[in-house]
């Protein structure tokens, strides 16, 4: 019996989804390896920040929005470029959508391989750091090491502000460092996992605060490579501008235009 393999339209986009601008760090990595892929970058700005919401609320929002977006844009693949959404809703989204779904999980594995002191810092949203998913990553990859987790919601707002052209508040960055230093073993951190896609947008500021002896690790390159693998052999054809899609019209969207245009997202739409 012959099986029909669904054909992928060459103009079918890759959908990259986050609560805000954080997923642009994944898009940056994707652009470097797959510049020809048409992309829809979707930000649930009406739901931002996810990190302060309950698991049930995040799961319902993410599954509902991805369902609507998939129906409307028929993407070839969706990437949940958000650690909070992925660690909570990845399984559920995979169950309901019939396209490949790539998630974003805290880069504990490479951090554990890289640390020399054996002490790893992990910053994410409050919702991410309490997930059993992170417990499992720790048990699987960081046995015998110390993983110090810290919720850093202020960094989400700082990254959103930075992409709108405002200077991030140095006190927020300094506060993260101070909180780690106050933890037992915190002064021995040599590897810092950026477990929120917003945080690589602050790599410069975090790098300055933590100093040259602390390596910052995030998962963007690995995620982009996974997307490239899953779409390997497919044709790509861009027939129009790549879209930045938001779930709510707001004044601040205009100030994001330069950052979006720099990533070849030249059309802004509201769902
Ligand atoms: N970018 C999201 C993440 O990777 C979180 C931001 C938020 O709190 O909505 O976890």
Tab-separated table of C-alpha atoms and ligand atoms in Angstrom:
chain	number	residue	atom	x	y	z
A	1	UNK	CA	0.000	0.000	0.000
A	2	UNK	CA	1.497	3.346	-0.961
A	3	UNK	CA	1.519	6.173	1.540
A	4	UNK	CA	0.927	9.773	0.504
A	5	UNK	CA	3.651	12.063	1.713
A	6	UNK	CA	2.195	15.535	2.217
A	7	UNK	CA	3.914	18.003	-0.072
A	8	UNK	CA	5.226	21.126	1.556
A	9	UNK	CA	4.516	24.309	-0.342
A	10	UNK	CA	7.806	26.128	-1.012
A	11	UNK	CA	6.334	29.357	0.380
A	12	UNK	CA	5.083	27.684	3.589
A	13	UNK	CA	6.671	29.656	6.434
A	14	UNK	CA	8.490	28.585	9.548
A	15	UNK	CA	6.496	29.932	12.488
A	16	UNK	CA	8.615	31.217	15.372
A	17	UNK	CA	6.551	31.884	18.498
A	18	UNK	CA	7.314	33.641	21.781
A	19	UNK	CA	5.503	35.779	24.320
A	20	UNK	CA	7.498	38.797	23.185
A	21	UNK	CA	10.744	39.751	21.464
A	22	UNK	CA	12.827	36.987	23.055
A	23	UNK	CA	12.273	34.541	20.224
A	24	UNK	CA	14.117	36.951	17.958
A	25	UNK	CA	17.313	35.484	19.423
A	26	UNK	CA	16.274	32.133	17.968
A	27	UNK	CA	15.286	33.815	14.706
A	28	UNK	CA	18.764	35.417	14.525
A	29	UNK	CA	20.342	31.967	14.712
A	30	UNK	CA	17.857	30.600	12.180
A	31	UNK	CA	18.584	33.425	9.723
A	32	UNK	CA	22.287	32.544	9.889
A	33	UNK	CA	21.762	28.950	8.802
A	34	UNK	CA	18.539	29.150	6.807
A	35	UNK	CA	18.330	32.684	5.363
A	36	UNK	CA	16.072	31.548	2.537
A	37	UNK	CA	13.289	30.289	4.844
A	38	UNK	CA	10.129	32.432	4.846
A	39	UNK	CA	9.304	33.224	8.463
A	40	UNK	CA	6.398	34.411	10.542
A	41	UNK	CA	7.582	35.722	13.870
A	42	UNK	CA	4.680	35.677	16.321
A	43	UNK	CA	4.735	37.450	19.680
A	44	UNK	CA	1.912	37.061	22.179
A	45	UNK	CA	2.401	40.567	23.521
A	46	UNK	CA	-1.144	40.493	24.930
A	47	UNK	CA	-0.018	37.600	27.168
A	48	UNK	CA	3.472	38.864	28.101
A	49	UNK	CA	4.962	38.068	30.576
A	50	UNK	CA	4.333	34.318	30.594
A	51	UNK	CA	6.758	33.930	33.475
A	52	UNK	CA	4.262	35.366	35.926
A	53	UNK	CA	1.322	33.202	34.789
A	54	UNK	CA	0.088	29.820	35.972
A	55	UNK	CA	0.881	26.607	34.119
A	56	UNK	CA	-2.783	26.164	33.134
A	57	UNK	CA	-3.022	29.662	31.728
A	58	UNK	CA	0.204	29.325	29.718
A	59	UNK	CA	-0.750	25.914	28.320
A	60	UNK	CA	-4.188	27.105	27.243
A	61	UNK	CA	-2.861	30.304	25.640
A	62	UNK	CA	-0.008	28.667	23.770
A	63	UNK	CA	-2.064	25.752	22.452
A	64	UNK	CA	-4.929	28.054	21.438
A	65	UNK	CA	-2.764	30.627	19.707
A	66	UNK	CA	-0.602	28.102	17.894
A	67	UNK	CA	-3.757	26.340	16.725
A	68	UNK	CA	-5.173	29.574	15.278
A	69	UNK	CA	-1.884	30.614	13.714
A	70	UNK	CA	-1.313	27.205	12.162
A	71	UNK	CA	-4.755	27.218	10.629
A	72	UNK	CA	-4.260	30.686	9.201
A	73	UNK	CA	-0.653	30.540	7.968
A	74	UNK	CA	-0.174	26.800	7.304
A	75	UNK	CA	3.435	26.772	8.498
A	76	UNK	CA	5.695	23.831	7.604
A	77	UNK	CA	7.020	23.810	11.186
A	78	UNK	CA	6.477	25.769	14.387
A	79	UNK	CA	9.161	26.664	16.872
A	80	UNK	CA	8.128	27.570	20.409
A	81	UNK	CA	11.007	29.992	20.949
A	82	UNK	CA	10.182	30.422	24.618
A	83	UNK	CA	11.487	28.308	27.483
A	84	UNK	CA	8.477	29.046	29.662
A	85	UNK	CA	5.974	27.920	27.033
A	86	UNK	CA	8.080	24.938	25.947
A	87	UNK	CA	8.770	23.499	29.384
A	88	UNK	CA	5.036	23.662	30.134
A	89	UNK	CA	3.150	23.122	26.879
A	90	UNK	CA	5.413	21.386	24.367
A	91	UNK	CA	3.882	17.921	24.802
A	92	UNK	CA	0.351	19.246	24.637
A	93	UNK	CA	1.009	21.301	21.493
A	94	UNK	CA	2.649	18.307	19.808
A	95	UNK	CA	-0.437	16.244	20.583
A	96	UNK	CA	-2.827	18.667	18.902
A	97	UNK	CA	-0.890	20.062	15.924
A	98	UNK	CA	0.101	17.910	13.013
A	99	UNK	CA	3.271	19.709	12.015
A	100	UNK	CA	6.747	19.359	13.506
A	101	UNK	CA	7.076	21.422	16.691
A	102	UNK	CA	10.521	22.433	17.891
A	103	UNK	CA	10.783	23.518	21.513
A	104	UNK	CA	13.292	25.498	23.493
A	105	UNK	CA	14.675	23.935	26.619
A	106	UNK	CA	17.209	25.316	29.096
A	107	UNK	CA	20.740	24.542	27.894
A	108	UNK	CA	21.699	22.556	31.004
A	109	UNK	CA	23.439	19.802	29.018
A	110	UNK	CA	26.066	22.008	27.298
A	111	UNK	CA	26.508	24.032	30.487
A	112	UNK	CA	27.208	20.880	32.504
A	113	UNK	CA	29.755	19.802	29.903
A	114	UNK	CA	31.458	23.207	30.004
A	115	UNK	CA	31.670	24.019	33.710
A	116	UNK	CA	35.038	23.626	35.389
A	117	UNK	CA	34.063	24.710	38.899
A	118	UNK	CA	30.983	22.459	38.833
A	119	UNK	CA	28.709	25.372	39.717
A	120	UNK	CA	26.202	26.441	37.081
A	121	UNK	CA	23.847	29.395	37.355
A	122	UNK	CA	20.504	29.241	35.560
A	123	UNK	CA	18.319	32.281	35.002
A	124	UNK	CA	14.824	31.977	33.634
A	125	UNK	CA	11.322	33.096	34.377
A	126	UNK	CA	9.654	32.110	37.648
A	127	UNK	CA	7.442	29.681	35.737
A	128	UNK	CA	10.388	28.015	33.978
A	129	UNK	CA	12.659	27.464	36.950
A	130	UNK	CA	9.971	25.629	38.950
A	131	UNK	CA	9.208	23.119	36.166
A	132	UNK	CA	9.734	19.377	36.608
A	133	UNK	CA	11.216	19.568	33.109
A	134	UNK	CA	14.191	21.460	34.596
A	135	UNK	CA	14.442	18.933	37.452
A	136	UNK	CA	14.717	16.204	34.823
A	137	UNK	CA	17.407	18.085	32.877
A	138	UNK	CA	19.334	18.567	36.112
A	139	UNK	CA	19.032	14.891	37.077
A	140	UNK	CA	20.010	13.704	33.606
A	141	UNK	CA	22.854	16.052	32.739
A	142	UNK	CA	24.090	17.865	35.844
A	143	UNK	CA	24.627	15.004	38.289
A	144	UNK	CA	27.448	15.794	40.656
A	145	UNK	CA	27.267	19.500	39.752
A	146	UNK	CA	25.474	22.320	41.494
A	147	UNK	CA	22.716	24.044	39.545
A	148	UNK	CA	21.649	27.327	41.105
A	149	UNK	CA	18.324	28.536	39.703
A	150	UNK	CA	17.153	32.126	39.814
A	151	UNK	CA	13.978	33.749	38.536
A	152	UNK	CA	14.877	36.982	36.790
A	153	UNK	CA	11.613	38.542	35.570
A	154	UNK	CA	13.207	42.007	35.514
A	155	UNK	CA	15.432	40.886	32.664
A	156	UNK	CA	12.394	40.176	30.451
A	157	UNK	CA	11.224	43.773	30.800
A	158	UNK	CA	14.799	45.026	30.317
A	159	UNK	CA	15.182	43.064	27.064
A	160	UNK	CA	11.811	44.304	25.784
A	161	UNK	CA	12.903	47.873	26.578
A	162	UNK	CA	16.301	47.436	24.924
A	163	UNK	CA	14.720	46.321	21.659
A	164	UNK	CA	12.531	49.429	21.773
A	165	UNK	CA	15.681	51.555	21.887
A	166	UNK	CA	15.865	52.158	25.638
A	167	UNK	CA	18.919	51.491	27.801
A	168	UNK	CA	18.329	48.564	30.191
A	169	UNK	CA	18.426	49.569	33.858
A	170	UNK	CA	21.890	48.552	35.167
A	171	UNK	CA	20.385	47.978	38.631
A	172	UNK	CA	18.334	45.063	37.248
A	173	UNK	CA	21.461	43.339	35.919
A	174	UNK	CA	23.429	44.080	39.073
A	175	UNK	CA	20.545	42.671	41.127
A	176	UNK	CA	20.779	39.304	39.343
A	177	UNK	CA	24.494	39.072	40.086
A	178	UNK	CA	23.936	40.046	43.725
A	179	UNK	CA	21.238	37.389	44.174
A	180	UNK	CA	23.548	34.678	42.860
A	181	UNK	CA	26.410	35.897	45.038
A	182	UNK	CA	24.134	35.595	48.064
A	183	UNK	CA	23.510	31.889	47.362
A	184	UNK	CA	25.882	29.273	48.833
A	185	UNK	CA	28.410	28.522	46.076
A	186	UNK	CA	27.158	31.433	43.969
A	187	UNK	CA	30.599	33.010	43.764
A	188	UNK	CA	31.915	29.850	42.053
A	189	UNK	CA	29.557	30.034	39.070
A	190	UNK	CA	31.580	29.830	35.869
A	191	UNK	CA	28.722	29.002	33.475
A	192	UNK	CA	25.415	30.812	33.259
A	193	UNK	CA	22.469	29.253	31.424
A	194	UNK	CA	20.249	31.869	29.806
A	195	UNK	CA	17.038	29.838	30.128
A	196	UNK	CA	14.787	32.481	28.649
A	197	UNK	CA	15.000	33.520	25.029
A	198	UNK	CA	14.865	37.187	26.028
A	199	UNK	CA	18.151	37.019	27.919
A	200	UNK	CA	20.690	36.692	25.059
A	201	UNK	CA	19.458	40.160	24.038
A	202	UNK	CA	21.223	41.310	27.225
A	203	UNK	CA	24.368	39.233	26.676
A	204	UNK	CA	26.561	42.331	26.587
A	205	UNK	CA	25.197	43.710	29.864
A	206	UNK	CA	25.245	40.294	31.587
A	207	UNK	CA	28.750	39.591	30.289
A	208	UNK	CA	29.986	42.874	31.717
A	209	UNK	CA	28.357	42.270	35.088
A	210	UNK	CA	29.484	38.634	35.505
A	211	UNK	CA	32.924	39.190	33.999
A	212	UNK	CA	35.042	37.288	31.493
A	213	UNK	CA	35.351	34.144	33.629
A	214	UNK	CA	31.656	33.320	33.369
A	215	UNK	CA	30.493	31.744	30.100
A	216	UNK	CA	26.958	32.523	28.968
A	217	UNK	CA	25.159	29.559	27.394
A	218	UNK	CA	21.890	29.554	25.478
A	219	UNK	CA	20.149	27.142	23.145
A	220	UNK	CA	19.499	29.302	20.073
A	221	UNK	CA	22.086	27.747	17.740
A	222	UNK	CA	21.013	24.214	18.604
A	223	UNK	CA	17.355	25.055	18.003
A	224	UNK	CA	18.152	26.613	14.635
A	225	UNK	CA	20.150	23.525	13.653
A	226	UNK	CA	17.206	21.320	14.653
A	227	UNK	CA	14.871	23.355	12.434
A	228	UNK	CA	17.346	23.074	9.557
A	229	UNK	CA	17.528	19.298	10.037
A	230	UNK	CA	13.754	18.862	10.154
A	231	UNK	CA	13.292	20.952	7.005
A	232	UNK	CA	16.273	19.402	5.223
A	233	UNK	CA	15.622	18.783	1.532
A	234	UNK	CA	12.577	21.081	1.446
A	235	UNK	CA	12.260	23.910	-1.019
A	236	UNK	CA	12.010	27.494	0.209
A	237	UNK	CA	10.486	30.324	-1.743
A	238	UNK	CA	9.774	33.750	-0.294
A	239	UNK	CA	6.813	35.294	-2.122
A	240	UNK	CA	6.266	38.297	0.151
A	241	UNK	CA	7.760	40.075	3.142
A	242	UNK	CA	8.312	38.078	6.322
A	243	UNK	CA	5.749	39.025	8.961
A	244	UNK	CA	5.968	40.039	12.604
A	245	UNK	CA	2.633	39.062	14.112
A	246	UNK	CA	1.386	40.395	17.443
A	247	UNK	CA	-1.664	39.453	19.470
A	248	UNK	CA	-2.438	43.037	20.477
A	249	UNK	CA	-2.017	46.413	18.791
A	250	UNK	CA	-0.106	48.741	21.091
A	251	UNK	CA	1.762	52.000	20.783
A	252	UNK	CA	5.141	50.452	21.546
A	253	UNK	CA	5.038	48.395	18.338
A	254	UNK	CA	6.271	51.367	16.296
A	255	UNK	CA	9.416	51.586	18.432
A	256	UNK	CA	10.122	47.929	17.647
A	257	UNK	CA	10.173	48.530	13.906
A	258	UNK	CA	13.958	49.072	13.612
A	259	UNK	CA	14.722	45.856	15.518
A	260	UNK	CA	12.212	43.931	13.406
A	261	UNK	CA	13.417	45.441	10.135
A	262	UNK	CA	17.008	44.552	11.069
A	263	UNK	CA	15.781	40.933	11.075
A	264	UNK	CA	13.996	41.303	7.738
A	265	UNK	CA	10.551	41.349	9.359
A	266	UNK	CA	9.225	44.216	7.342
A	267	UNK	CA	5.478	43.767	7.759
A	268	UNK	CA	3.769	44.087	11.139
A	269	UNK	CA	0.359	42.460	11.587
A	270	UNK	CA	-2.001	41.963	14.504
A	271	UNK	CA	-3.765	38.598	14.853
B	1	LIG	N1	10.892	34.461	26.376
B	1	LIG	C1	10.246	33.702	27.368
B	1	LIG	C2	11.100	32.491	27.761
B	1	LIG	O1	11.936	32.055	27.006
B	1	LIG	C3	9.726	34.339	28.612
B	1	LIG	C4	9.270	35.736	28.726
B	1	LIG	C5	7.972	35.889	29.504
B	1	LIG	O2	7.974	35.928	30.752
B	1	LIG	O3	6.945	35.960	28.828
B	1	LIG	O4	10.925	31.922	28.809
